[in-house]
Amino acid sequence: MSYKKILTIQDISCVGQCSLTVALPILSACGMETCILPSAVLSSHTGGFQGYTFRDLTDDMPAIQKHWQSENIRFQAIYTGYLGSIKQIEYVKDILSTMGTDDCVRIVDPAMADNGKLYSIFDEKYVEAMKPLCASADILLPNITEACYLSGAEYRETYDESYITDLLDRLAELGAKTVVLTGVGYTPEKTGVVIYENGNVSYYEHNRIAKGSHGTGDVYASAFTGAYMNGKSLFDSAKIAADYTVKCIENTQGDADHWYGVKFETALRDLMDMLA
Ligand code: PXL
């Protein structure tokens, strides 16, 4: 296994199995030295818990970046997720353009929406601010809802291949070079991921277990990043991340008390086997 230093920028939701509490263990299991830059600290994620706390860490970012620069620290990949404010998106854009090694891979998950809706703290201004960040990514990892917000396309629950091709064309127009679009299913039993690279489109289809499990976008993006940085191809990384996410959902299914996330820890061994 190759050993790489990667930086992931997203929030710490203390409870709820998403963002950094998912990315850090998954990337570590994938054999990466994982450095973190917390975008905010919340008592829980915002998807179903009531009365959560939110401490925005935007103002800490420039000093952290400056310290890393003074120590000559560089990252072979930078992977961003849920960010805390519009001002922060600007800082993150600068980190993406200055803190990478020459061969750095920049992966952006525009974690801001799902099931046709923006997450609770975000608005249209935030979406506008996300567009240039997404355009600067080497690999963009949106779900269909995020792709619609970014591209101005109408959100649909059911669609055909031409709708998806149009979405990908719009994202390419925005400046996204390579896109892995998640949650694309053409039948009620199946879902999958569409991989778009230099105008070529491929599709990996798998069983649809449950609709909209919490935190699965973060599980997917972390496993994708781990697989890709292990030298897997774009398609294989998208497939490994999908198979791992499905396993996490299967291992959580049937436990009604576990509505807030997936038991991703129970399938880390499977992920490591897939990378071997
Ligand atoms: O999983 C995405 C996510 C990350 N971080 C926070 C969230 C959510 C989704 O709701 O609320 C704080």
PDB file of C-alpha atoms and ligand atoms in Angstrom:
ATOM      1  CA  MET A   1       0.000   0.000   0.000  1.00  0.00           C
ATOM      2  CA  SER A   2       1.337   3.457  -0.855  1.00  0.00           C
ATOM      3  CA  TYR A   3       1.590   5.915   2.036  1.00  0.00           C
ATOM      4  CA  LYS A   4       0.284   9.381   1.235  1.00  0.00           C
ATOM      5  CA  LYS A   5      -0.443  12.518   3.241  1.00  0.00           C
ATOM      6  CA  ILE A   6      -3.910  13.829   2.622  1.00  0.00           C
ATOM      7  CA  LEU A   7      -5.870  16.754   3.993  1.00  0.00           C
ATOM      8  CA  THR A   8      -9.606  16.636   4.473  1.00  0.00           C
ATOM      9  CA  ILE A   9     -11.606  19.766   5.247  1.00  0.00           C
ATOM     10  CA  GLN A  10     -15.098  19.308   6.676  1.00  0.00           C
ATOM     11  CA  ASP A  11     -16.978  19.696   9.945  1.00  0.00           C
ATOM     12  CA  ILE A  12     -16.803  17.733  13.147  1.00  0.00           C
ATOM     13  CA  SER A  13     -20.330  16.622  13.953  1.00  0.00           C
ATOM     14  CA  CYS A  14     -19.649  15.205  17.408  1.00  0.00           C
ATOM     15  CA  VAL A  15     -22.572  12.776  17.109  1.00  0.00           C
ATOM     16  CA  GLY A  16     -24.121  11.400  13.943  1.00  0.00           C
ATOM     17  CA  GLN A  17     -21.508   9.502  11.903  1.00  0.00           C
ATOM     18  CA  CYS A  18     -20.793  11.977   9.144  1.00  0.00           C
ATOM     19  CA  SER A  19     -18.050  14.295   7.873  1.00  0.00           C
ATOM     20  CA  LEU A  20     -14.753  14.063   9.819  1.00  0.00           C
ATOM     21  CA  THR A  21     -15.810  11.298  12.201  1.00  0.00           C
ATOM     22  CA  VAL A  22     -16.338   9.180   9.080  1.00  0.00           C
ATOM     23  CA  ALA A  23     -13.577  10.496   6.792  1.00  0.00           C
ATOM     24  CA  LEU A  24     -10.726  10.175   9.291  1.00  0.00           C
ATOM     25  CA  PRO A  25     -11.243   6.474  10.141  1.00  0.00           C
ATOM     26  CA  ILE A  26     -12.022   5.480   6.554  1.00  0.00           C
ATOM     27  CA  LEU A  27      -8.982   7.245   5.097  1.00  0.00           C
ATOM     28  CA  SER A  28      -6.801   5.824   7.870  1.00  0.00           C
ATOM     29  CA  ALA A  29      -8.093   2.330   7.079  1.00  0.00           C
ATOM     30  CA  CYS A  30      -7.155   3.009   3.451  1.00  0.00           C
ATOM     31  CA  GLY A  31      -3.578   3.577   4.608  1.00  0.00           C
ATOM     32  CA  MET A  32      -3.429   7.363   4.284  1.00  0.00           C
ATOM     33  CA  GLU A  33      -1.804   9.764   6.725  1.00  0.00           C
ATOM     34  CA  THR A  34      -4.920  11.870   7.247  1.00  0.00           C
ATOM     35  CA  CYS A  35      -4.600  15.511   8.295  1.00  0.00           C
ATOM     36  CA  ILE A  36      -7.755  17.409   9.125  1.00  0.00           C
ATOM     37  CA  LEU A  37      -8.986  20.976   9.003  1.00  0.00           C
ATOM     38  CA  PRO A  38     -12.315  21.206  10.856  1.00  0.00           C
ATOM     39  CA  SER A  39     -14.675  23.683   9.195  1.00  0.00           C
ATOM     40  CA  ALA A  40     -17.030  23.854  12.179  1.00  0.00           C
ATOM     41  CA  VAL A  41     -17.858  21.928  15.340  1.00  0.00           C
ATOM     42  CA  LEU A  42     -21.475  20.857  15.812  1.00  0.00           C
ATOM     43  CA  SER A  43     -22.950  18.835  18.654  1.00  0.00           C
ATOM     44  CA  SER A  44     -24.565  16.652  15.977  1.00  0.00           C
ATOM     45  CA  HIS A  45     -25.267  16.831  12.271  1.00  0.00           C
ATOM     46  CA  THR A  46     -28.219  18.927  11.144  1.00  0.00           C
ATOM     47  CA  GLY A  47     -30.237  16.171   9.490  1.00  0.00           C
ATOM     48  CA  GLY A  48     -32.855  15.259  12.049  1.00  0.00           C
ATOM     49  CA  PHE A  49     -31.437  16.253  15.452  1.00  0.00           C
ATOM     50  CA  GLN A  50     -33.107  19.256  17.108  1.00  0.00           C
ATOM     51  CA  GLY A  51     -31.283  22.134  18.837  1.00  0.00           C
ATOM     52  CA  TYR A  52     -27.745  21.296  17.694  1.00  0.00           C
ATOM     53  CA  THR A  53     -24.878  23.686  18.490  1.00  0.00           C
ATOM     54  CA  PHE A  54     -22.729  25.155  15.689  1.00  0.00           C
ATOM     55  CA  ARG A  55     -19.308  26.768  16.128  1.00  0.00           C
ATOM     56  CA  ASP A  56     -17.980  28.168  12.883  1.00  0.00           C
ATOM     57  CA  LEU A  57     -14.168  27.847  12.598  1.00  0.00           C
ATOM     58  CA  THR A  58     -13.760  30.094   9.543  1.00  0.00           C
ATOM     59  CA  ASP A  59     -11.621  32.629  11.376  1.00  0.00           C
ATOM     60  CA  ASP A  60      -9.117  29.975  12.494  1.00  0.00           C
ATOM     61  CA  MET A  61      -8.345  28.877   8.958  1.00  0.00           C
ATOM     62  CA  PRO A  62      -5.840  31.533   7.757  1.00  0.00           C
ATOM     63  CA  ALA A  63      -3.606  31.096  10.831  1.00  0.00           C
ATOM     64  CA  ILE A  64      -3.666  27.303  10.478  1.00  0.00           C
ATOM     65  CA  GLN A  65      -2.753  27.578   6.793  1.00  0.00           C
ATOM     66  CA  LYS A  66       0.030  30.066   7.579  1.00  0.00           C
ATOM     67  CA  HIS A  67       1.513  27.740  10.177  1.00  0.00           C
ATOM     68  CA  TRP A  68       1.502  24.809   7.733  1.00  0.00           C
ATOM     69  CA  GLN A  69       3.175  27.002   5.110  1.00  0.00           C
ATOM     70  CA  SER A  70       5.886  28.003   7.593  1.00  0.00           C
ATOM     71  CA  GLU A  71       6.529  24.273   8.178  1.00  0.00           C
ATOM     72  CA  ASN A  72       6.541  23.538   4.426  1.00  0.00           C
ATOM     73  CA  ILE A  73       3.696  21.063   4.795  1.00  0.00           C
ATOM     74  CA  ARG A  74       2.106  19.915   1.520  1.00  0.00           C
ATOM     75  CA  PHE A  75      -0.578  17.343   0.754  1.00  0.00           C
ATOM     76  CA  GLN A  76      -0.829  14.757  -2.045  1.00  0.00           C
ATOM     77  CA  ALA A  77      -4.595  15.038  -1.958  1.00  0.00           C
ATOM     78  CA  ILE A  78      -7.037  17.571  -0.572  1.00  0.00           C
ATOM     79  CA  TYR A  79     -10.614  16.410  -0.117  1.00  0.00           C
ATOM     80  CA  THR A  80     -13.290  18.865   0.980  1.00  0.00           C
ATOM     81  CA  GLY A  81     -16.786  18.226   2.323  1.00  0.00           C
ATOM     82  CA  TYR A  82     -19.300  20.190   4.412  1.00  0.00           C
ATOM     83  CA  LEU A  83     -18.052  23.767   4.869  1.00  0.00           C
ATOM     84  CA  GLY A  84     -19.171  26.293   7.459  1.00  0.00           C
ATOM     85  CA  SER A  85     -19.635  29.633   5.675  1.00  0.00           C
ATOM     86  CA  ILE A  86     -19.288  31.511   2.399  1.00  0.00           C
ATOM     87  CA  LYS A  87     -16.128  33.256   3.623  1.00  0.00           C
ATOM     88  CA  GLN A  88     -14.714  29.850   4.430  1.00  0.00           C
ATOM     89  CA  ILE A  89     -15.248  28.648   0.875  1.00  0.00           C
ATOM     90  CA  GLU A  90     -12.874  31.432  -0.241  1.00  0.00           C
ATOM     91  CA  TYR A  91     -10.215  30.269   2.234  1.00  0.00           C
ATOM     92  CA  VAL A  92     -10.667  26.667   1.125  1.00  0.00           C
ATOM     93  CA  LYS A  93     -10.217  27.684  -2.512  1.00  0.00           C
ATOM     94  CA  ASP A  94      -6.883  29.237  -1.569  1.00  0.00           C
ATOM     95  CA  ILE A  95      -5.863  26.133   0.389  1.00  0.00           C
ATOM     96  CA  LEU A  96      -6.680  23.966  -2.642  1.00  0.00           C
ATOM     97  CA  SER A  97      -4.528  26.109  -4.901  1.00  0.00           C
ATOM     98  CA  THR A  98      -1.530  26.562  -2.584  1.00  0.00           C
ATOM     99  CA  MET A  99      -1.219  23.613  -0.188  1.00  0.00           C
ATOM    100  CA  GLY A 100      -0.905  20.699  -2.600  1.00  0.00           C
ATOM    101  CA  THR A 101       2.176  18.911  -3.911  1.00  0.00           C
ATOM    102  CA  ASP A 102       2.800  19.211  -7.671  1.00  0.00           C
ATOM    103  CA  ASP A 103       0.816  16.005  -8.238  1.00  0.00           C
ATOM    104  CA  CYS A 104      -1.920  16.872  -5.701  1.00  0.00           C
ATOM    105  CA  VAL A 105      -5.412  15.512  -6.412  1.00  0.00           C
ATOM    106  CA  ARG A 106      -8.193  17.925  -5.426  1.00  0.00           C
ATOM    107  CA  ILE A 107     -11.470  16.222  -4.635  1.00  0.00           C
ATOM    108  CA  VAL A 108     -14.548  18.316  -3.836  1.00  0.00           C
ATOM    109  CA  ASP A 109     -17.743  16.887  -2.388  1.00  0.00           C
ATOM    110  CA  PRO A 110     -20.158  19.865  -2.484  1.00  0.00           C
ATOM    111  CA  ALA A 111     -21.897  18.496   0.616  1.00  0.00           C
ATOM    112  CA  MET A 112     -24.826  20.912   0.800  1.00  0.00           C
ATOM    113  CA  ALA A 113     -28.029  19.162  -0.279  1.00  0.00           C
ATOM    114  CA  ASP A 114     -29.903  15.880  -0.707  1.00  0.00           C
ATOM    115  CA  ASN A 115     -33.336  14.630  -1.689  1.00  0.00           C
ATOM    116  CA  GLY A 116     -34.123  17.834  -3.598  1.00  0.00           C
ATOM    117  CA  LYS A 117     -33.351  20.184  -0.673  1.00  0.00           C
ATOM    118  CA  LEU A 118     -30.447  22.215   0.691  1.00  0.00           C
ATOM    119  CA  TYR A 119     -29.212  21.265   4.189  1.00  0.00           C
ATOM    120  CA  SER A 120     -30.727  23.528   6.833  1.00  0.00           C
ATOM    121  CA  ILE A 121     -28.023  26.215   7.202  1.00  0.00           C
ATOM    122  CA  PHE A 122     -27.432  26.789   3.457  1.00  0.00           C
ATOM    123  CA  ASP A 123     -29.079  29.123   0.924  1.00  0.00           C
ATOM    124  CA  GLU A 124     -28.728  30.190  -2.725  1.00  0.00           C
ATOM    125  CA  LYS A 125     -25.815  32.518  -1.874  1.00  0.00           C
ATOM    126  CA  TYR A 126     -23.914  29.539  -0.511  1.00  0.00           C
ATOM    127  CA  VAL A 127     -24.652  27.601  -3.702  1.00  0.00           C
ATOM    128  CA  GLU A 128     -23.263  30.487  -5.790  1.00  0.00           C
ATOM    129  CA  ALA A 129     -20.094  30.555  -3.676  1.00  0.00           C
ATOM    130  CA  MET A 130     -19.645  26.781  -4.106  1.00  0.00           C
ATOM    131  CA  LYS A 131     -19.614  26.960  -7.903  1.00  0.00           C
ATOM    132  CA  PRO A 132     -16.017  28.231  -8.362  1.00  0.00           C
ATOM    133  CA  LEU A 133     -14.762  25.769  -5.736  1.00  0.00           C
ATOM    134  CA  CYS A 134     -16.396  22.926  -7.655  1.00  0.00           C
ATOM    135  CA  ALA A 135     -14.942  24.218 -10.914  1.00  0.00           C
ATOM    136  CA  SER A 136     -11.451  24.127  -9.412  1.00  0.00           C
ATOM    137  CA  ALA A 137     -11.709  20.445  -8.412  1.00  0.00           C
ATOM    138  CA  ASP A 138      -9.907  17.644 -10.238  1.00  0.00           C
ATOM    139  CA  ILE A 139     -12.761  15.351  -9.233  1.00  0.00           C
ATOM    140  CA  LEU A 140     -16.230  16.546  -8.245  1.00  0.00           C
ATOM    141  CA  LEU A 141     -18.458  14.193  -6.222  1.00  0.00           C
ATOM    142  CA  PRO A 142     -22.035  15.529  -6.189  1.00  0.00           C
ATOM    143  CA  ASN A 143     -25.314  13.731  -5.700  1.00  0.00           C
ATOM    144  CA  ILE A 144     -28.148  14.576  -8.103  1.00  0.00           C
ATOM    145  CA  THR A 145     -29.597  17.285  -5.848  1.00  0.00           C
ATOM    146  CA  GLU A 146     -26.231  19.036  -5.561  1.00  0.00           C
ATOM    147  CA  ALA A 147     -25.657  18.702  -9.307  1.00  0.00           C
ATOM    148  CA  CYS A 148     -29.017  20.426  -9.894  1.00  0.00           C
ATOM    149  CA  TYR A 149     -28.257  23.293  -7.515  1.00  0.00           C
ATOM    150  CA  LEU A 150     -24.811  23.773  -9.062  1.00  0.00           C
ATOM    151  CA  SER A 151     -26.002  23.625 -12.659  1.00  0.00           C
ATOM    152  CA  GLY A 152     -29.451  25.229 -12.421  1.00  0.00           C
ATOM    153  CA  ALA A 153     -31.144  22.072 -13.729  1.00  0.00           C
ATOM    154  CA  GLU A 154     -34.585  21.083 -12.490  1.00  0.00           C
ATOM    155  CA  TYR A 155     -34.519  18.391  -9.761  1.00  0.00           C
ATOM    156  CA  ARG A 156     -36.435  15.221 -10.648  1.00  0.00           C
ATOM    157  CA  GLU A 157     -37.157  12.046  -8.700  1.00  0.00           C
ATOM    158  CA  THR A 158     -37.425   9.985 -11.870  1.00  0.00           C
ATOM    159  CA  TYR A 159     -35.475  10.576 -15.058  1.00  0.00           C
ATOM    160  CA  ASP A 160     -33.822   8.916 -18.016  1.00  0.00           C
ATOM    161  CA  GLU A 161     -30.268   8.830 -19.322  1.00  0.00           C
ATOM    162  CA  SER A 162     -30.684  12.041 -21.340  1.00  0.00           C
ATOM    163  CA  TYR A 163     -31.503  13.955 -18.119  1.00  0.00           C
ATOM    164  CA  ILE A 164     -28.280  12.659 -16.537  1.00  0.00           C
ATOM    165  CA  THR A 165     -26.224  13.453 -19.656  1.00  0.00           C
ATOM    166  CA  ASP A 166     -27.621  16.987 -19.609  1.00  0.00           C
ATOM    167  CA  LEU A 167     -26.674  17.350 -15.913  1.00  0.00           C
ATOM    168  CA  LEU A 168     -23.117  16.201 -16.655  1.00  0.00           C
ATOM    169  CA  ASP A 169     -22.817  18.575 -19.619  1.00  0.00           C
ATOM    170  CA  ARG A 170     -23.959  21.450 -17.416  1.00  0.00           C
ATOM    171  CA  LEU A 171     -21.382  20.538 -14.739  1.00  0.00           C
ATOM    172  CA  ALA A 172     -18.675  20.379 -17.403  1.00  0.00           C
ATOM    173  CA  GLU A 173     -19.747  23.852 -18.558  1.00  0.00           C
ATOM    174  CA  LEU A 174     -19.313  25.028 -14.976  1.00  0.00           C
ATOM    175  CA  GLY A 175     -15.692  23.831 -15.230  1.00  0.00           C
ATOM    176  CA  ALA A 176     -15.801  20.392 -13.590  1.00  0.00           C
ATOM    177  CA  LYS A 177     -13.234  18.186 -15.340  1.00  0.00           C
ATOM    178  CA  THR A 178     -14.150  14.827 -13.870  1.00  0.00           C
ATOM    179  CA  VAL A 179     -17.415  14.060 -12.132  1.00  0.00           C
ATOM    180  CA  VAL A 180     -18.593  11.067 -10.125  1.00  0.00           C
ATOM    181  CA  LEU A 181     -22.346  11.538  -9.804  1.00  0.00           C
ATOM    182  CA  THR A 182     -23.906   9.440  -7.031  1.00  0.00           C
ATOM    183  CA  GLY A 183     -27.422   8.123  -6.488  1.00  0.00           C
ATOM    184  CA  VAL A 184     -28.302   7.626 -10.155  1.00  0.00           C
ATOM    185  CA  GLY A 185     -30.970   4.942 -10.522  1.00  0.00           C
ATOM    186  CA  TYR A 186     -33.221   4.221 -13.472  1.00  0.00           C
ATOM    187  CA  THR A 187     -35.401   1.562 -11.782  1.00  0.00           C
ATOM    188  CA  PRO A 188     -36.889   1.305  -8.262  1.00  0.00           C
ATOM    189  CA  GLU A 189     -34.641  -1.679  -7.353  1.00  0.00           C
ATOM    190  CA  LYS A 190     -31.322  -0.295  -8.575  1.00  0.00           C
ATOM    191  CA  THR A 191     -29.148   2.748  -8.098  1.00  0.00           C
ATOM    192  CA  GLY A 192     -25.575   3.545  -9.048  1.00  0.00           C
ATOM    193  CA  VAL A 193     -22.857   6.023  -9.907  1.00  0.00           C
ATOM    194  CA  VAL A 194     -22.100   7.732 -13.183  1.00  0.00           C
ATOM    195  CA  ILE A 195     -18.450   8.422 -13.957  1.00  0.00           C
ATOM    196  CA  TYR A 196     -17.735  11.291 -16.354  1.00  0.00           C
ATOM    197  CA  GLU A 197     -14.185  11.803 -17.553  1.00  0.00           C
ATOM    198  CA  ASN A 198     -13.129  13.857 -20.572  1.00  0.00           C
ATOM    199  CA  GLY A 199     -16.606  13.597 -22.047  1.00  0.00           C
ATOM    200  CA  ASN A 200     -16.746   9.787 -21.603  1.00  0.00           C
ATOM    201  CA  VAL A 201     -19.566   8.428 -19.485  1.00  0.00           C
ATOM    202  CA  SER A 202     -19.632   5.061 -17.678  1.00  0.00           C
ATOM    203  CA  TYR A 203     -22.087   3.674 -15.137  1.00  0.00           C
ATOM    204  CA  TYR A 204     -21.798   1.298 -12.202  1.00  0.00           C
ATOM    205  CA  GLU A 205     -25.184  -0.034 -11.101  1.00  0.00           C
ATOM    206  CA  HIS A 206     -25.886  -1.791  -7.808  1.00  0.00           C
ATOM    207  CA  ASN A 207     -28.823  -2.733  -5.600  1.00  0.00           C
ATOM    208  CA  ARG A 208     -30.802   0.063  -3.956  1.00  0.00           C
ATOM    209  CA  ILE A 209     -31.119  -0.909  -0.278  1.00  0.00           C
ATOM    210  CA  ALA A 210     -32.802   2.047   1.372  1.00  0.00           C
ATOM    211  CA  LYS A 211     -33.594   5.577   0.314  1.00  0.00           C
ATOM    212  CA  GLY A 212     -31.499   8.400   1.730  1.00  0.00           C
ATOM    213  CA  SER A 213     -29.510   6.852   4.586  1.00  0.00           C
ATOM    214  CA  HIS A 214     -27.757   9.618   6.523  1.00  0.00           C
ATOM    215  CA  GLY A 215     -24.019  10.173   6.082  1.00  0.00           C
ATOM    216  CA  THR A 216     -23.717   7.824   3.121  1.00  0.00           C
ATOM    217  CA  GLY A 217     -22.460  10.663   0.907  1.00  0.00           C
ATOM    218  CA  ASP A 218     -19.537  11.168   3.303  1.00  0.00           C
ATOM    219  CA  VAL A 219     -18.892   7.429   3.563  1.00  0.00           C
ATOM    220  CA  TYR A 220     -18.902   7.229  -0.231  1.00  0.00           C
ATOM    221  CA  ALA A 221     -16.611  10.240  -0.799  1.00  0.00           C
ATOM    222  CA  SER A 222     -14.122   9.077   1.857  1.00  0.00           C
ATOM    223  CA  ALA A 223     -13.928   5.528   0.475  1.00  0.00           C
ATOM    224  CA  PHE A 224     -13.658   6.879  -3.076  1.00  0.00           C
ATOM    225  CA  THR A 225     -10.774   9.157  -2.059  1.00  0.00           C
ATOM    226  CA  GLY A 226      -9.046   6.318  -0.183  1.00  0.00           C
ATOM    227  CA  ALA A 227      -9.347   3.955  -3.141  1.00  0.00           C
ATOM    228  CA  TYR A 228      -8.268   6.549  -5.705  1.00  0.00           C
ATOM    229  CA  MET A 229      -5.230   7.544  -3.662  1.00  0.00           C
ATOM    230  CA  ASN A 230      -4.327   3.847  -3.483  1.00  0.00           C
ATOM    231  CA  GLY A 231      -3.852   3.947  -7.244  1.00  0.00           C
ATOM    232  CA  LYS A 232      -7.215   2.463  -8.255  1.00  0.00           C
ATOM    233  CA  SER A 233      -8.691   3.754 -11.512  1.00  0.00           C
ATOM    234  CA  LEU A 234     -11.498   6.288 -11.436  1.00  0.00           C
ATOM    235  CA  PHE A 235     -14.071   3.611 -12.317  1.00  0.00           C
ATOM    236  CA  ASP A 236     -12.706   1.058  -9.814  1.00  0.00           C
ATOM    237  CA  SER A 237     -12.596   3.703  -7.061  1.00  0.00           C
ATOM    238  CA  ALA A 238     -16.217   4.651  -7.793  1.00  0.00           C
ATOM    239  CA  LYS A 239     -17.187   0.948  -7.735  1.00  0.00           C
ATOM    240  CA  ILE A 240     -15.265   0.105  -4.538  1.00  0.00           C
ATOM    241  CA  ALA A 241     -16.802   3.113  -2.759  1.00  0.00           C
ATOM    242  CA  ALA A 242     -20.285   2.054  -3.927  1.00  0.00           C
ATOM    243  CA  ASP A 243     -19.820  -1.571  -2.821  1.00  0.00           C
ATOM    244  CA  TYR A 244     -18.488  -0.430   0.559  1.00  0.00           C
ATOM    245  CA  THR A 245     -21.355   2.039   1.072  1.00  0.00           C
ATOM    246  CA  VAL A 246     -23.929  -0.633   0.204  1.00  0.00           C
ATOM    247  CA  LYS A 247     -22.313  -2.968   2.761  1.00  0.00           C
ATOM    248  CA  CYS A 248     -22.487  -0.208   5.414  1.00  0.00           C
ATOM    249  CA  ILE A 249     -26.190   0.326   4.667  1.00  0.00           C
ATOM    250  CA  GLU A 250     -26.862  -3.441   4.777  1.00  0.00           C
ATOM    251  CA  ASN A 251     -25.110  -3.652   8.156  1.00  0.00           C
ATOM    252  CA  THR A 252     -27.345  -0.856   9.512  1.00  0.00           C
ATOM    253  CA  GLN A 253     -30.649  -1.933   7.986  1.00  0.00           C
ATOM    254  CA  GLY A 254     -33.280  -3.084  10.435  1.00  0.00           C
ATOM    255  CA  ASP A 255     -31.927  -1.095  13.401  1.00  0.00           C
ATOM    256  CA  ALA A 256     -34.554   1.645  13.754  1.00  0.00           C
ATOM    257  CA  ASP A 257     -32.577   3.329  16.566  1.00  0.00           C
ATOM    258  CA  HIS A 258     -29.730   3.933  14.124  1.00  0.00           C
ATOM    259  CA  TRP A 259     -31.565   6.426  11.882  1.00  0.00           C
ATOM    260  CA  TYR A 260     -28.844   9.099  12.004  1.00  0.00           C
ATOM    261  CA  GLY A 261     -25.960   7.366  10.186  1.00  0.00           C
ATOM    262  CA  VAL A 262     -24.568   4.055   8.955  1.00  0.00           C
ATOM    263  CA  LYS A 263     -22.430   1.545  10.853  1.00  0.00           C
ATOM    264  CA  PHE A 264     -19.461   2.115   8.563  1.00  0.00           C
ATOM    265  CA  GLU A 265     -16.996   0.660  11.097  1.00  0.00           C
ATOM    266  CA  THR A 266     -18.480  -2.813  10.658  1.00  0.00           C
ATOM    267  CA  ALA A 267     -17.396  -2.942   7.005  1.00  0.00           C
ATOM    268  CA  LEU A 268     -13.923  -1.350   7.198  1.00  0.00           C
ATOM    269  CA  ARG A 269     -12.351  -4.806   6.854  1.00  0.00           C
ATOM    270  CA  ASP A 270     -14.338  -5.349   3.622  1.00  0.00           C
ATOM    271  CA  LEU A 271     -13.056  -2.015   2.304  1.00  0.00           C
ATOM    272  CA  MET A 272      -9.465  -2.950   3.104  1.00  0.00           C
ATOM    273  CA  ASP A 273      -9.954  -6.318   1.360  1.00  0.00           C
ATOM    274  CA  MET A 274     -11.292  -4.509  -1.723  1.00  0.00           C
ATOM    275  CA  LEU A 275      -8.128  -2.395  -1.812  1.00  0.00           C
ATOM    276  CA  ALA A 276      -5.746  -5.330  -1.340  1.00  0.00           C
TER     277      ALA A 276
HETATM  278  O1  PXL B   1     -23.413  14.269   5.715  1.00  0.00           O
HETATM  279  C1  PXL B   1     -23.451  15.574   5.341  1.00  0.00           C
HETATM  280  C2  PXL B   1     -23.435  16.489   6.525  1.00  0.00           C
HETATM  281  C3  PXL B   1     -22.219  16.878   7.060  1.00  0.00           C
HETATM  282  N1  PXL B   1     -22.140  17.712   8.106  1.00  0.00           N
HETATM  283  C4  PXL B   1     -23.255  18.200   8.675  1.00  0.00           C
HETATM  284  C5  PXL B   1     -24.518  17.840   8.198  1.00  0.00           C
HETATM  285  C6  PXL B   1     -24.611  16.961   7.097  1.00  0.00           C
HETATM  286  C7  PXL B   1     -25.918  16.553   6.572  1.00  0.00           C
HETATM  287  O2  PXL B   1     -26.956  16.830   7.085  1.00  0.00           O
HETATM  288  O3  PXL B   1     -25.607  18.328   8.778  1.00  0.00           O
HETATM  289  C8  PXL B   1     -23.145  19.147   9.836  1.00  0.00           C
END
